[in-house]
PDB file of C-alpha atoms in Angstrom:
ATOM      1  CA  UNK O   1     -51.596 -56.385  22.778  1.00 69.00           C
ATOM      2  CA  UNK O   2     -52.011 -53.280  20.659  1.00 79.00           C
ATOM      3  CA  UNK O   3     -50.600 -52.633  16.696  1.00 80.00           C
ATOM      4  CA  UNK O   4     -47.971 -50.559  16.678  1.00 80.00           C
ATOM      5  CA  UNK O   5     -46.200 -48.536  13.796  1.00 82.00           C
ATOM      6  CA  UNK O   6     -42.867 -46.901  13.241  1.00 82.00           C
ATOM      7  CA  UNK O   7     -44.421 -45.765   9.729  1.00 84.00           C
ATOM      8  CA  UNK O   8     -47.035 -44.080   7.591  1.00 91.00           C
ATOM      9  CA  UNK O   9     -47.782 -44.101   4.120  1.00 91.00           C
ATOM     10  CA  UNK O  10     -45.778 -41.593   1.885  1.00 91.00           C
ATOM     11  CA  UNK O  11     -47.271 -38.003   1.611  1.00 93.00           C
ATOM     12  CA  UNK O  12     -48.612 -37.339  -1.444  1.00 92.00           C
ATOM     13  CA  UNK O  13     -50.732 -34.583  -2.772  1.00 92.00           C
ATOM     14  CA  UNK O  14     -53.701 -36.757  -1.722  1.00 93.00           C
ATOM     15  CA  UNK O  15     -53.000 -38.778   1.100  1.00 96.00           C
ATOM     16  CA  UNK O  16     -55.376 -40.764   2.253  1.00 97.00           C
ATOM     17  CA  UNK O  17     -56.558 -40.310   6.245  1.00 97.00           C
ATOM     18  CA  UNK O  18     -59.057 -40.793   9.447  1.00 96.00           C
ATOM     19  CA  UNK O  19     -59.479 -37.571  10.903  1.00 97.00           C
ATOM     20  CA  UNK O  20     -60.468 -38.012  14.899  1.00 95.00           C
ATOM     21  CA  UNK O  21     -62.096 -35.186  17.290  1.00 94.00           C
ATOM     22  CA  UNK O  22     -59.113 -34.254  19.734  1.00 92.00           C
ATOM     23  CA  UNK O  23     -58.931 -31.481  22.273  1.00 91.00           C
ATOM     24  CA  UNK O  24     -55.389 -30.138  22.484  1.00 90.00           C
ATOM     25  CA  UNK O  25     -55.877 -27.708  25.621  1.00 89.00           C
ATOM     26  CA  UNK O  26     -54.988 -28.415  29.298  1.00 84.00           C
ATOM     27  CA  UNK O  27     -57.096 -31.711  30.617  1.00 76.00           C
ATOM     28  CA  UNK O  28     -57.762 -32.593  26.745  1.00 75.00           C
ATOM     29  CA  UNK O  29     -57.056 -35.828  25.017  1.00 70.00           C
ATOM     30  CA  UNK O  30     -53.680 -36.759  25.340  1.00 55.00           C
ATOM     31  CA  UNK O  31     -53.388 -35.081  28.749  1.00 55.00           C
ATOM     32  CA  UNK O  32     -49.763 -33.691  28.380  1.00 64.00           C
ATOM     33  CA  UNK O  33     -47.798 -30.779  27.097  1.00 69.00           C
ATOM     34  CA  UNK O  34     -47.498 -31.045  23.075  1.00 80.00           C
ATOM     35  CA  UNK O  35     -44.428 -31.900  21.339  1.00 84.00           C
ATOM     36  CA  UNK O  36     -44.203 -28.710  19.187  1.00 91.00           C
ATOM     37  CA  UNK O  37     -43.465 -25.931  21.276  1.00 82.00           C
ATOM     38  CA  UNK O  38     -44.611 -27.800  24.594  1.00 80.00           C
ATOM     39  CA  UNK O  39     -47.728 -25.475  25.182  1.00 85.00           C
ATOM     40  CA  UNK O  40     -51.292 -26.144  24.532  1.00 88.00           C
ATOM     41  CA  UNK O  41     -53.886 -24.958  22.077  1.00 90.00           C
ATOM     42  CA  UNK O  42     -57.164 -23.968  22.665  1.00 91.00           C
ATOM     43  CA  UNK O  43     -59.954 -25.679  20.837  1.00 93.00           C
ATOM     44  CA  UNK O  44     -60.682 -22.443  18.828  1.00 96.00           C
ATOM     45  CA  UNK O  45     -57.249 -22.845  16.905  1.00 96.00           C
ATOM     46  CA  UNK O  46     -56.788 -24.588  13.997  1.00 98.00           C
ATOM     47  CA  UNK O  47     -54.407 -27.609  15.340  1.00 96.00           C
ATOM     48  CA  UNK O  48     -53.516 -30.970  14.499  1.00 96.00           C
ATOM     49  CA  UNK O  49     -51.558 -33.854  15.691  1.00 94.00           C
ATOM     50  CA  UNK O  50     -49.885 -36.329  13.066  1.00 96.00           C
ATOM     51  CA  UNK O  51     -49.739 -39.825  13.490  1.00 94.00           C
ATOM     52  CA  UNK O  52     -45.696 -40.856  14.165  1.00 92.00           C
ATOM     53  CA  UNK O  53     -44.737 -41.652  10.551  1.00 94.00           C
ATOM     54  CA  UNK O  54     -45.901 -38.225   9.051  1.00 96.00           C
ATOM     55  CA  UNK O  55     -44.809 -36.161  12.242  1.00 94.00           C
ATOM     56  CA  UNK O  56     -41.130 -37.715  11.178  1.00 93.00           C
ATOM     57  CA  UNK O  57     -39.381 -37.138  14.289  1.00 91.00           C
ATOM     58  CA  UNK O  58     -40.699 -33.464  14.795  1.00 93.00           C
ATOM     59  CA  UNK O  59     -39.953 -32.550  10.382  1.00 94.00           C
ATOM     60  CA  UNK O  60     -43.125 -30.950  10.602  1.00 96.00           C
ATOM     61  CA  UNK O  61     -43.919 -29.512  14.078  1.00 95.00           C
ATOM     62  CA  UNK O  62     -45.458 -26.170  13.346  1.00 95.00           C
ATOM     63  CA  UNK O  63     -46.323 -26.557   9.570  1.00 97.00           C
ATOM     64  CA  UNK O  64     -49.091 -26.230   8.060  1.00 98.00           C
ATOM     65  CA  UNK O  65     -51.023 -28.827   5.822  1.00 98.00           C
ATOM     66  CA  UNK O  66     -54.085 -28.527   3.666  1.00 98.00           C
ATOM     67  CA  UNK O  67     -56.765 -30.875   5.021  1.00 98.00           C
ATOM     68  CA  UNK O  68     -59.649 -31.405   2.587  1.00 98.00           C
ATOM     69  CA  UNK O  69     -62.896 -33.185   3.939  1.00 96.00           C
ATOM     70  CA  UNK O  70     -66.654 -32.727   3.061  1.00 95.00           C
ATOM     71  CA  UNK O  71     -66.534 -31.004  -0.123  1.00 96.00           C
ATOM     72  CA  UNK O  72     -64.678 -28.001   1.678  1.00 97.00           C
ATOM     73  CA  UNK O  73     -60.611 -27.614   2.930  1.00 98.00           C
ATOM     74  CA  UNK O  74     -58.959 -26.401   5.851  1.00 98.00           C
ATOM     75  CA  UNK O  75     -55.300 -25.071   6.355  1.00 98.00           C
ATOM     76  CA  UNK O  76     -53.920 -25.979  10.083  1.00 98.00           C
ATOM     77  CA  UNK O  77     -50.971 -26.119  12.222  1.00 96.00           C
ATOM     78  CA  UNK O  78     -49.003 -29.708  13.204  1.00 96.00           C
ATOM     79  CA  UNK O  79     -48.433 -29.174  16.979  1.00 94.00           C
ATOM     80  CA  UNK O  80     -48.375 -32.865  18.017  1.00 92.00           C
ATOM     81  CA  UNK O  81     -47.756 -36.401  17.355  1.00 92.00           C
ATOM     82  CA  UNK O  82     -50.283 -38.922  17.698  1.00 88.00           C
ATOM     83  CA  UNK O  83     -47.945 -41.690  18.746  1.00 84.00           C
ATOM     84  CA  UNK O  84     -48.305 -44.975  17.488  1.00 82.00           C
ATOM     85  CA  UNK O  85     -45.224 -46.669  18.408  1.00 78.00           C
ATOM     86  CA  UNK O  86     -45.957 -46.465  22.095  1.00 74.00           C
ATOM     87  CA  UNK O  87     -49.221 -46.423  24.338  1.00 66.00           C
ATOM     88  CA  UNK O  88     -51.282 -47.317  27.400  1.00 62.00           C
ATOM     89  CA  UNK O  89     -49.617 -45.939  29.945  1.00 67.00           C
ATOM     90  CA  UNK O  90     -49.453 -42.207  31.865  1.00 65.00           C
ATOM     91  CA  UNK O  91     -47.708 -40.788  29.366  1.00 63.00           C
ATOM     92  CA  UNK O  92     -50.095 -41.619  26.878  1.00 60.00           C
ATOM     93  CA  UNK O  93     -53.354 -40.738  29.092  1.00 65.00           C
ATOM     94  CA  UNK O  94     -53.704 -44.964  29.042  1.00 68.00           C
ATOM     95  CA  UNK O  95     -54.975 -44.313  25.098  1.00 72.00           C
ATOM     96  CA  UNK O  96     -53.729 -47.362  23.246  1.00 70.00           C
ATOM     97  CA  UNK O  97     -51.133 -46.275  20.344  1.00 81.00           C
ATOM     98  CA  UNK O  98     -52.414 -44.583  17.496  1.00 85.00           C
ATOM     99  CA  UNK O  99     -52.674 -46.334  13.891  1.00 90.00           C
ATOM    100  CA  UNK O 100     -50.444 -45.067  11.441  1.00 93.00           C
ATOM    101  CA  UNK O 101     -53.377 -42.878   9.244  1.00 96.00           C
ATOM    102  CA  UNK O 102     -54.787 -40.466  11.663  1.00 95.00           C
ATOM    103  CA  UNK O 103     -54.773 -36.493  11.985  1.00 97.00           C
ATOM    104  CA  UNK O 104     -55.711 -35.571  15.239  1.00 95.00           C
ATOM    105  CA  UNK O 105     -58.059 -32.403  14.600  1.00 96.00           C
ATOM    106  CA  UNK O 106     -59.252 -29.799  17.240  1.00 95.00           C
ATOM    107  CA  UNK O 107     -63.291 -28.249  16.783  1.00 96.00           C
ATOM    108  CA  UNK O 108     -62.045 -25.791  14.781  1.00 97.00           C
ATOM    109  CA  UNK O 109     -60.712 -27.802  11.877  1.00 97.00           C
ATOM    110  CA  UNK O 110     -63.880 -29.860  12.150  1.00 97.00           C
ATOM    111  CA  UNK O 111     -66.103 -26.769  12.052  1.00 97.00           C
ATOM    112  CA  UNK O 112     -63.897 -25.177   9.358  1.00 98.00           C
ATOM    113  CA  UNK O 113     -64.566 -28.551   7.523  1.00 97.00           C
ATOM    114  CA  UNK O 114     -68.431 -27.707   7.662  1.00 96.00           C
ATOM    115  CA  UNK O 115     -68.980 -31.554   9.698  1.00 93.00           C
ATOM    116  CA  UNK O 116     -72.222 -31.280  11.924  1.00 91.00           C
ATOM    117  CA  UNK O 117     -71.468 -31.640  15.793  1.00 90.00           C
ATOM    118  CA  UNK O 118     -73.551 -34.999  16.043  1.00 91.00           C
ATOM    119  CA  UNK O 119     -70.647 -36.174  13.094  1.00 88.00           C
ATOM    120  CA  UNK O 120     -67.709 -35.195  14.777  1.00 89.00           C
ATOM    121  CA  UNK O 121     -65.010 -38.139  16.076  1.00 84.00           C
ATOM    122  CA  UNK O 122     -64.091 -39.794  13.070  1.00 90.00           C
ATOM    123  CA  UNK O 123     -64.238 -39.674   8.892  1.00 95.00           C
ATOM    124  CA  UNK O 124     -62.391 -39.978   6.191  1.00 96.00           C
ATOM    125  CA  UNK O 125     -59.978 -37.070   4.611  1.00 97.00           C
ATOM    126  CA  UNK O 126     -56.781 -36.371   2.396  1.00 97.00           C
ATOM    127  CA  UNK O 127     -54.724 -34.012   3.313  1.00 98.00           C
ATOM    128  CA  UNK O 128     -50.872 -32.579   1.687  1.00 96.00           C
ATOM    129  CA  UNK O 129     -48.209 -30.212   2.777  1.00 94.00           C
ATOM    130  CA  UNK O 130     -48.288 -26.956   2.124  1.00 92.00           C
ATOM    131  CA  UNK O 131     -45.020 -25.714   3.206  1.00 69.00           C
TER     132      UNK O 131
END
């Protein structure tokens, strides 16, 4: 049996995350249309997939947040949810659900972020709304 959580800690001008290495395009992690704007992303754009507490039911598909990591920050777009209420199964790409603290984040918020390649997959950031 896998955690599961129907919530994340409240957003705060500093809240605390793990960021994780995802690929948003076709045949990516995840393996399925995203849930903002059900199209996929190339891992070029600045993109990023909440976990299900801070995506709140779609609040903030297609806004931006401010993701600081490494001494440096990055602005990018929400265009998924990182599900962790559900998992392990087609739908899912088998992935078990996802903790309640993660923001999904394609190559191009990790190279914005000035992380080395042999770093990338996961560390620890804050991030905030900026909308």
């Amino acid at each position: 049996f896998y955690t599961t959580y129907k919530c994340s800690s409240l957003v705060s001008s500093h809240t605390k995350a793990k960021l994780i290495i995802n690929s948003f395009k076709p045949g990516g992690d995840g393996g399925r249309l995203l849930e903002c704007g059900n199209h996929y992303h190339s891992d070029d754009d600045l993109v990023v997939a909440l976990s299900t507490g801070w995506f709140n039911y779609k609040k903030r598909c297609l806004k931006y947040i401010n993701i600081h990591g490494n001494g440096k920050s990055v602005k990018a777009k929400v265009v998924d949810e990182c599900d962790s209420r559900m998992g392990c199964d087609s739908v899912h790409d088998y992935q078990p659900p996802c903790p309640n603290n993660i923001v999904n984040a394609s190559k191009a918020v990790w190279k914005a972020l000035g992380f080395l390649e042999k770093n990338w997959g996961e560390m620890d950031i804050y991030w905030l709304n900026t909308d």
